[in-house]
Amino acid sequence: MTAKRTLTRREMLGRTAGALGAATFPYVITSSALARPGRPGANDRIITGHIGVGGMGGHHLNGLRENAAAVCDVDANHLKHAVEVTGGRATPYKDFRRLLERKDIDAIVIAAPDHWHGLMTVYACQAGFDVYCEKPASKTIAEGRAMVTAARRYGRVVQIGSQGRSTEAAYYSARYIQNGQLGQVRRVACWHYPNPVGGTKPDCDPPPTLDWDLWLGPARWVPYNPDRCHFNFRWLLDFGGGQIRDRGAHVFSVVLWCLDPEIAGPVRVEATGNAPREGLWDCPVEMDIRYQFKDPDWELIWSQPGDKAADAGFGAVYYGDKGKLIVTGGDGGCGTEEKARLYEPPAGGKEPFRSPGHWTNFADCIRTRRRPIMDIEAGHRVATLCIIGNIAYRLGRPLQWDAVSERFVGDEEANRWLGNPGRGPWHV
Amino acid sequence: MSITRRTAAGLAAALGLWACGTAVGAQTLDEFLTAIASADKDVRGAACEAAAAQGAPAVEPLATLMTNENRDVGRAATAALRKIANRAVRPGAARAERNAVAAALVKLLDKSRPAVVREEALYLLSLVGGDGEVPMIAPLLRDAALREPACDALIRVPGKAADEALIRALDAAAPEFRPRVAAALGQRRAKAAVSALVPLALGADKDLAAAATNALANIGEPAPDVFSPKTLTAQSDAELARLADAYVLYARNRTAAGDAASALPICTALLARGKADHLRVAAIGGIADAGRFASELPTILPLTCDESPSVQAAAIQAIARLNGVSLDGIAAAAAKARPCERAALLRAMDALGTPQATAKLADYLDDADGDVRVTAFELLSAAPPTDAALAQRFLKAATQKTGPEPIASLAMAGYLRIADAEMAASHADKALPMYEAALENATGREARVAALKGLGTIADPALADRVRAAMTSDAADAAAQAYINIALAVARGGDKARAGEMLVEAASRGTTGPAVDRAVAELHKLGIDTTGIACKAGFVADWWLIGPFPNEKKSAYETAYFPEKKVDLAAGGTVGDRELRWEPARIDTVPAIVVLISRYKPNQNVVAYGYAEITSAADQPVKLKLGSDDGVVAWLNGERVFATNADRGLRVDEDVVETRLKKGRNTLLVKVLQGSGDWQFCVRITRPDDTPLDLSTP
């Protein structure tokens, strides 16, 4: 390996890792952060490619409009708008595989629907890109594990978009709990308002601007229906999987961050819920899931609506031997109690990583090659909670879970739910 | 909590209580089907929830209801079918129950059924089917409309029959579907398929060859004709990009099967051939799995100094993972390595994660090469053993200030971590002099913060003056936190009055943020009135406010509205057709931030003015410190002393103006500009040494 090689853009960015701080993601860097010495100039800007530019993807693109070199969506309307947002600079693609052939891009931002996250992340890693992927990390256990494997195999940085971990509130909460202010935490009870009932429109032909087959990708083929497409997919168990995945991915992310980021997983999961009695959407309107963890013994409860402990739509109460702590939200709007915010740990106490912001942390890691705060392994473990919770609900029976082998114990049928065979060429 | 109720219901269902005489479980099949077909959603819903116990006899009639013109009835029927299927394969279920349900589902595959029913039956068979159902599923691989769900089902159904059916389909399926079938065999890791897949992988049909190659990699059985250094080298760049993952996966699977001899040459060839850094990373990982330290180190070691950080990191990790790696082996290699490689070998040592490896790193603190020394300090200071001799070595390096620049700060960080470890072990007597030495010798803010945190943890009242002095340093917030801890210790000692004074001081002298909030909270706990603390902290807290004035296109920055000509608190003035009046505002928070956004409408593209009078005991130099969202213009005693038209968020004390107060009454006027978003400001006055001017005492 003595041949002299020309450095790629990505390698150039990495070489300056020691001297440089965060990246130039404009909407996450405060003016004070930009004022710090050593910030990269415009020439060091991280170039992004965006897959899925409606909804949350559009939000990301708005913030990264100066960075975006390529945009991709199966909806021509989304794509047209995305190109406009970038002032016409970004090249549009319908097929993300073509976007992944670009050599001038540093990082891929994936905000396609959940059922695409696994495949797109794996493909992006195989093509040598770092990835920011929206939460929840994956739709199935097998996809999540494949994402971790791909990231590790190719040495890629993969950040999952559970940005709650990067909030001040999560930092203060983790610091408070990890330094024993609650004693041993025995129970964490989450609350969230119910899933909606709806989906009254009939199946129909997709609009000419939408490639429905590509939107479905690896999912089982179903007819187009506006109530199962953009945004609404989250209310269907075969696609989004309800608030346990949409918001649970936020709340659980903060829970694991506060208690111990290394927690492998529960040993038992039990779920109940009441299915909607009309409409296309089939996620349970209300549901309760109980996860039991061992060594140490504690339980995590997801309840819709649950016992609302604060004036927030969702959150979690941490119950310990010595007290309790309420953490509201779990996404970018995460909040905590004043006692946690004002707590000052002693010298030698535990000091959790303090993220400079979710995007900034990702950009930092692109340069340092370190693992980000919501690394894909953490994202997969959080998604695992959501996934096995929904499986337990669908099967209607308690399940034993082996977090090491990532299989259910003594329930072969339940194990058939751990992966999605895929459709056509779309499988991991 | 509702969980108790619903959990109980769920458990009851799981235990089959519906079938044991409960009201719903007592439904006959006809009653059940009538309920499912009901237009009443609650009747339908209740029946659906209890559907599982109806078992196989309900399958066919439910399938008929799936296409009911009432879509909600169709959905209820589908949901009921799924419940029946799930229950039939629960752990401990009778085999006859599963067989009956599976047989009923197979009947739904008949061509006479609507496509939606046949697809659903295949989906459910994927979850409940076994060898016995495969012969009825397999022919559908030749049905263009149903081959995808049929393939899905065969991927999930366990047993040899599904393998064999898919192998047969490699020939029998339509050509365009064969790649999917090949991939399915890979997903199943069907060992029996290897002999059928190898010729396809070597065939001319590129899509089928790629699918077969990937499948063989997944299966991981020996396939040397497909995977070898020779075949890898023969691939075009484009093909290699497409198949590299298969080569890596195959190699890893062979290693896992104990066949490292096959894996290693493939990874070595990929390393030589791979141009992109991520492919080289993957190859290095494969070598780490399959190779031995003694034989592969010469290949890996140079990569630790590669231009790509990803490759560097992978190479370092690989060295620590190679079979037969040992601390002595790495140390021996380091003795002969060039400096860059030696530094990397230190990182590999560290990655071993043993106490012996950590201790060994100390041998390199005096290495002849600066980069190696820096690396040794970096690694050792991150998690140093609690060792007094090492602590002294760190302190010496931290204070010598010779050698490569990072060493002093790394050494100080290591020194403080040892102090923290002593503290955590309840050895405050050992930790105290270390924190004091660190505070005295620290050259960076980070070390000052850590030292002050240590002193604050010890919280000896004798440290009060020392900590107090640091409240004007760049570690002011940490000093204030430490000072609060000492104040609380004083309170515990019985002197609440003194503790209160100290807390007021901490709230006043800290800049802003958690320390100030905490001091105020502790004052409340002690029952001490906190009114006026903002003034003690130098904040201007008593204002007269007037607004909003127009600021279209940021025009107000240069527009002198009437307050700039004359402040008449009683008279106010007119803007357009609106009459504006001055209104008093007292701010009791610390810092004393005046929030304008909730005070005025409109509150976008506007400005407001704030007016305050400050009494000074003497003619004196001061610092006027402003923070604003967005811009601000300030006049002191009628003289314009500062102006910025920035679009920005508020940062306390962001702008500092060195000016003078005259003895007696001083007037301060500010114009706070607003584009969009938040709108607020604050003003603080300090002495030139940054200690706050107490504005609570005229």
Coordinates of C-alpha atoms in Angstrom, one line a residue, chain B residues 40-318:
Chain B
D40 CA -72.1 -1.4 14.0
K41 CA -68.5 -0.8 14.6
D42 CA -68.6 -1.8 18.3
V43 CA -70.4 -5.1 17.6
R44 CA -67.8 -5.8 14.8
G45 CA -64.9 -4.7 17.0
A46 CA -65.9 -6.9 19.9
A47 CA -66.3 -9.9 17.7
C48 CA -62.9 -9.2 16.1
E49 CA -61.2 -9.0 19.4
A50 CA -62.6 -12.4 20.3
A51 CA -61.9 -14.0 16.9
A52 CA -58.9 -16.1 17.8
A53 CA -60.8 -18.9 19.4
Q54 CA -63.1 -19.4 16.4
G55 CA -60.3 -21.3 14.8
A56 CA -60.1 -23.1 11.4
P57 CA -63.9 -23.2 10.7
A58 CA -64.0 -19.5 10.5
V59 CA -61.2 -19.1 8.0
E60 CA -63.2 -19.6 4.8
P61 CA -66.2 -17.5 5.7
L62 CA -64.0 -14.7 6.9
A63 CA -62.1 -14.8 3.6
T64 CA -65.4 -14.3 1.9
L65 CA -66.1 -11.3 4.1
M66 CA -62.7 -9.8 3.3
T67 CA -64.1 -8.4 0.0
N68 CA -67.3 -7.1 1.6
E69 CA -68.5 -3.8 0.0
N70 CA -68.3 -2.2 3.5
R71 CA -64.5 -1.7 3.7
D72 CA -64.6 -1.8 7.5
V73 CA -66.2 -5.2 7.5
G74 CA -63.5 -6.4 5.1
R75 CA -60.8 -5.1 7.4
A76 CA -62.4 -6.7 10.4
A77 CA -62.5 -10.0 8.6
T78 CA -58.8 -9.7 7.7
A79 CA -57.9 -8.8 11.3
A80 CA -60.0 -11.7 12.6
L81 CA -58.2 -14.1 10.2
R82 CA -54.8 -12.9 11.5
K83 CA -55.9 -13.5 15.1
I84 CA -56.9 -17.0 14.2
A85 CA -53.6 -17.7 12.5
N86 CA -51.5 -16.2 15.3
R87 CA -53.3 -18.2 17.9
A88 CA -52.9 -21.5 16.0
V89 CA -49.1 -21.3 16.3
R90 CA -48.8 -20.0 19.8
P91 CA -46.3 -22.0 21.9
G92 CA -48.0 -25.1 23.2
A93 CA -50.8 -25.1 20.7
A94 CA -52.0 -28.5 19.5
R95 CA -50.5 -29.5 16.2
A96 CA -53.9 -30.4 15.0
E97 CA -55.1 -26.8 15.5
R98 CA -52.2 -25.4 13.4
N99 CA -52.7 -28.0 10.7
A100 CA -56.4 -27.3 10.5
V101 CA -55.8 -23.5 10.2
A102 CA -53.0 -24.0 7.7
A103 CA -55.2 -26.4 5.6
A104 CA -58.0 -23.8 5.6
L105 CA -55.6 -21.1 4.5
V106 CA -54.3 -23.3 1.7
K107 CA -57.8 -23.7 0.3
L108 CA -57.9 -19.9 0.0
L109 CA -55.0 -20.1 -2.6
D110 CA -57.5 -21.5 -5.1
K111 CA -57.6 -19.6 -8.4
S112 CA -61.3 -18.9 -7.9
R113 CA -60.5 -16.6 -5.0
P114 CA -60.0 -12.9 -5.4
A115 CA -56.3 -11.9 -5.6
V116 CA -56.5 -10.0 -2.3
V117 CA -57.7 -13.2 -0.5
R118 CA -55.0 -15.3 -2.1
E119 CA -52.3 -12.8 -1.1
E120 CA -53.5 -12.6 2.4
A121 CA -53.5 -16.4 2.6
L122 CA -49.9 -16.5 1.4
Y123 CA -49.0 -13.9 4.0
L124 CA -50.6 -15.9 6.8
L125 CA -49.0 -19.1 5.5
S126 CA -45.7 -17.4 5.8
L127 CA -46.3 -17.1 9.5
V128 CA -48.0 -20.5 10.2
G129 CA -47.0 -22.7 7.3
G130 CA -44.6 -25.7 7.4
D131 CA -43.3 -28.4 5.1
G132 CA -46.8 -29.7 4.5
E133 CA -48.0 -26.4 2.9
V134 CA -45.0 -25.9 0.7
P135 CA -46.2 -28.1 -2.2
M136 CA -49.3 -25.8 -2.5
I137 CA -47.3 -22.6 -2.3
A138 CA -44.4 -23.5 -4.6
P139 CA -46.4 -23.6 -7.9
L140 CA -47.4 -20.0 -7.3
L141 CA -43.8 -19.0 -7.9
R142 CA -44.7 -19.3 -11.5
D143 CA -47.8 -17.1 -11.2
A144 CA -46.8 -13.6 -12.2
A145 CA -49.4 -12.0 -9.8
L146 CA -48.6 -14.1 -6.8
R147 CA -45.0 -15.0 -7.1
E148 CA -43.8 -12.3 -4.8
P149 CA -46.0 -13.2 -1.8
A150 CA -45.4 -16.9 -2.6
C151 CA -41.6 -16.2 -2.4
D152 CA -42.1 -14.3 0.8
A153 CA -43.9 -17.3 2.3
L154 CA -41.2 -19.7 1.3
I155 CA -38.5 -17.5 2.7
R156 CA -40.2 -17.6 6.1
V157 CA -41.4 -21.2 6.3
P158 CA -38.8 -23.3 8.0
G159 CA -37.7 -26.7 6.8
K160 CA -36.1 -28.5 3.8
A161 CA -39.2 -28.5 1.7
A162 CA -39.1 -24.7 1.1
D163 CA -35.4 -24.9 0.2
E164 CA -36.1 -27.6 -2.3
A165 CA -39.0 -25.7 -3.8
L166 CA -36.9 -22.6 -4.3
I167 CA -34.0 -24.6 -5.8
R168 CA -36.4 -26.1 -8.3
A169 CA -37.7 -22.6 -9.0
L170 CA -34.2 -21.5 -10.1
D171 CA -35.0 -23.3 -13.3
A172 CA -38.8 -23.2 -13.3
A173 CA -39.5 -19.6 -12.5
A174 CA -39.7 -16.9 -15.2
P175 CA -36.3 -15.7 -16.1
E176 CA -36.9 -12.2 -14.7
F177 CA -37.9 -13.7 -11.3
R178 CA -34.9 -16.0 -10.9
P179 CA -32.7 -13.4 -9.3
R180 CA -35.4 -13.0 -6.6
V181 CA -35.5 -16.8 -6.1
A182 CA -31.7 -16.9 -5.8
A183 CA -31.8 -14.1 -3.3
A184 CA -34.4 -15.9 -1.3
L185 CA -32.2 -19.0 -1.0
G186 CA -29.5 -16.6 0.3
Q187 CA -31.9 -15.2 2.8
R188 CA -32.7 -18.7 4.0
R189 CA -29.0 -19.6 4.1
A190 CA -29.9 -22.7 2.2
K191 CA -26.8 -24.9 2.2
A192 CA -28.5 -27.3 -0.2
A193 CA -28.6 -24.6 -2.8
V194 CA -24.9 -24.1 -3.2
S195 CA -24.4 -26.5 -6.1
A196 CA -27.3 -24.9 -8.0
L197 CA -26.2 -21.4 -7.3
V198 CA -22.5 -21.7 -8.2
P199 CA -23.1 -22.1 -12.0
L200 CA -25.6 -19.2 -11.9
A201 CA -23.0 -17.0 -10.2
L202 CA -20.6 -17.8 -12.9
G203 CA -23.1 -17.4 -15.7
A204 CA -23.6 -14.8 -18.3
D205 CA -26.9 -13.3 -16.9
K206 CA -25.5 -10.4 -14.9
D207 CA -28.4 -9.8 -12.7
L208 CA -28.8 -13.5 -11.9
A209 CA -25.1 -13.9 -11.4
A210 CA -25.0 -11.0 -8.9
A211 CA -28.0 -12.4 -7.0
A212 CA -26.5 -15.9 -6.9
T213 CA -23.1 -14.5 -5.8
N214 CA -24.8 -12.6 -3.0
A215 CA -26.8 -15.6 -2.0
L216 CA -23.7 -17.8 -1.8
A217 CA -22.0 -15.2 0.3
N218 CA -25.0 -15.2 2.7
I219 CA -25.0 -19.0 2.9
G220 CA -21.2 -19.0 3.5
E221 CA -20.5 -22.6 2.4
P222 CA -17.3 -23.2 0.4
A223 CA -17.7 -21.7 -3.1
P224 CA -14.0 -21.3 -4.3
D225 CA -15.0 -21.1 -8.0
V226 CA -17.0 -17.9 -7.2
F227 CA -14.9 -16.4 -4.4
S228 CA -11.2 -16.4 -4.7
P229 CA -8.4 -13.8 -5.0
K230 CA -8.4 -14.6 -8.7
T231 CA -12.0 -14.0 -9.3
L232 CA -11.9 -10.8 -7.3
T233 CA -8.9 -9.5 -9.2
A234 CA -10.7 -10.2 -12.4
Q235 CA -13.7 -8.1 -11.6
S236 CA -14.0 -4.7 -13.3
D237 CA -14.2 -1.7 -11.0
A238 CA -17.9 -1.4 -11.5
E239 CA -18.5 -5.1 -10.8
L240 CA -16.3 -5.0 -7.8
A241 CA -18.2 -2.1 -6.4
R242 CA -21.4 -4.2 -6.9
L243 CA -20.0 -7.4 -5.4
A244 CA -17.4 -6.3 -2.8
D245 CA -19.9 -6.8 0.0
A246 CA -20.4 -10.4 -1.1
Y247 CA -16.7 -11.1 -1.0
V248 CA -16.4 -9.6 2.4
L249 CA -19.4 -11.4 3.7
Y250 CA -18.3 -14.7 2.2
A251 CA -14.8 -14.3 3.8
R252 CA -16.3 -13.5 7.2
N253 CA -18.7 -16.5 7.0
R254 CA -15.8 -18.7 6.1
T255 CA -13.8 -17.4 9.0
A256 CA -16.7 -18.0 11.3
A257 CA -16.9 -21.6 10.0
G258 CA -13.2 -22.1 10.9
D259 CA -12.0 -21.7 7.4
A260 CA -9.7 -18.7 7.8
A261 CA -7.4 -20.1 5.1
S262 CA -10.0 -19.4 2.4
A263 CA -11.0 -16.0 3.9
L264 CA -7.6 -14.4 4.3
P265 CA -6.4 -14.4 0.7
I266 CA -9.7 -12.9 -0.4
C267 CA -9.5 -10.0 2.1
T268 CA -5.9 -9.4 1.2
A269 CA -6.8 -9.3 -2.5
L270 CA -9.6 -6.8 -1.7
L271 CA -7.2 -4.7 0.3
A272 CA -4.8 -4.6 -2.6
R273 CA -7.5 -4.0 -5.1
G274 CA -9.9 -1.7 -3.2
K275 CA -9.5 2.0 -4.1
A276 CA -12.2 3.4 -1.9
D277 CA -11.3 3.7 1.8
H278 CA -14.5 2.0 2.9
L279 CA -13.6 -1.1 0.9
R280 CA -10.1 -1.1 2.4
V281 CA -11.7 -0.8 5.8
A282 CA -13.9 -3.8 5.1
A283 CA -10.9 -5.8 3.9
I284 CA -8.9 -4.9 7.0
G285 CA -11.8 -6.0 9.2
G286 CA -11.8 -9.3 7.3
I287 CA -8.1 -9.8 7.8
A288 CA -8.4 -9.0 11.5
D289 CA -10.9 -11.8 11.8
A290 CA -9.0 -14.4 9.8
G291 CA -5.4 -13.4 10.3
R292 CA -2.7 -14.0 12.9
F293 CA -0.8 -11.2 14.5
A294 CA 2.6 -12.6 13.7
S295 CA 1.9 -13.0 10.0
E296 CA -0.4 -10.1 9.2
L297 CA 1.1 -7.3 11.2
P298 CA 3.5 -6.3 8.3
T299 CA 0.4 -5.9 6.1
I300 CA -1.7 -4.0 8.6
L301 CA 0.9 -1.8 10.3
P302 CA 1.7 0.5 7.4
L303 CA -2.0 1.2 7.1
T304 CA -2.0 2.8 10.6
C305 CA -0.3 5.8 8.9
D306 CA -2.6 5.8 5.9
E307 CA -4.0 9.1 4.6
S308 CA -7.5 8.0 5.3
P309 CA -8.6 8.4 9.0
S310 CA -11.1 5.5 8.5
V311 CA -8.3 3.2 7.3
Q312 CA -6.1 4.3 10.1
A313 CA -8.8 3.6 12.7
A314 CA -9.6 0.2 11.1
A315 CA -5.9 -0.8 11.1
I316 CA -5.4 0.1 14.7
Q317 CA -8.5 -1.9 15.7
A318 CA -7.4 -4.8 13.5

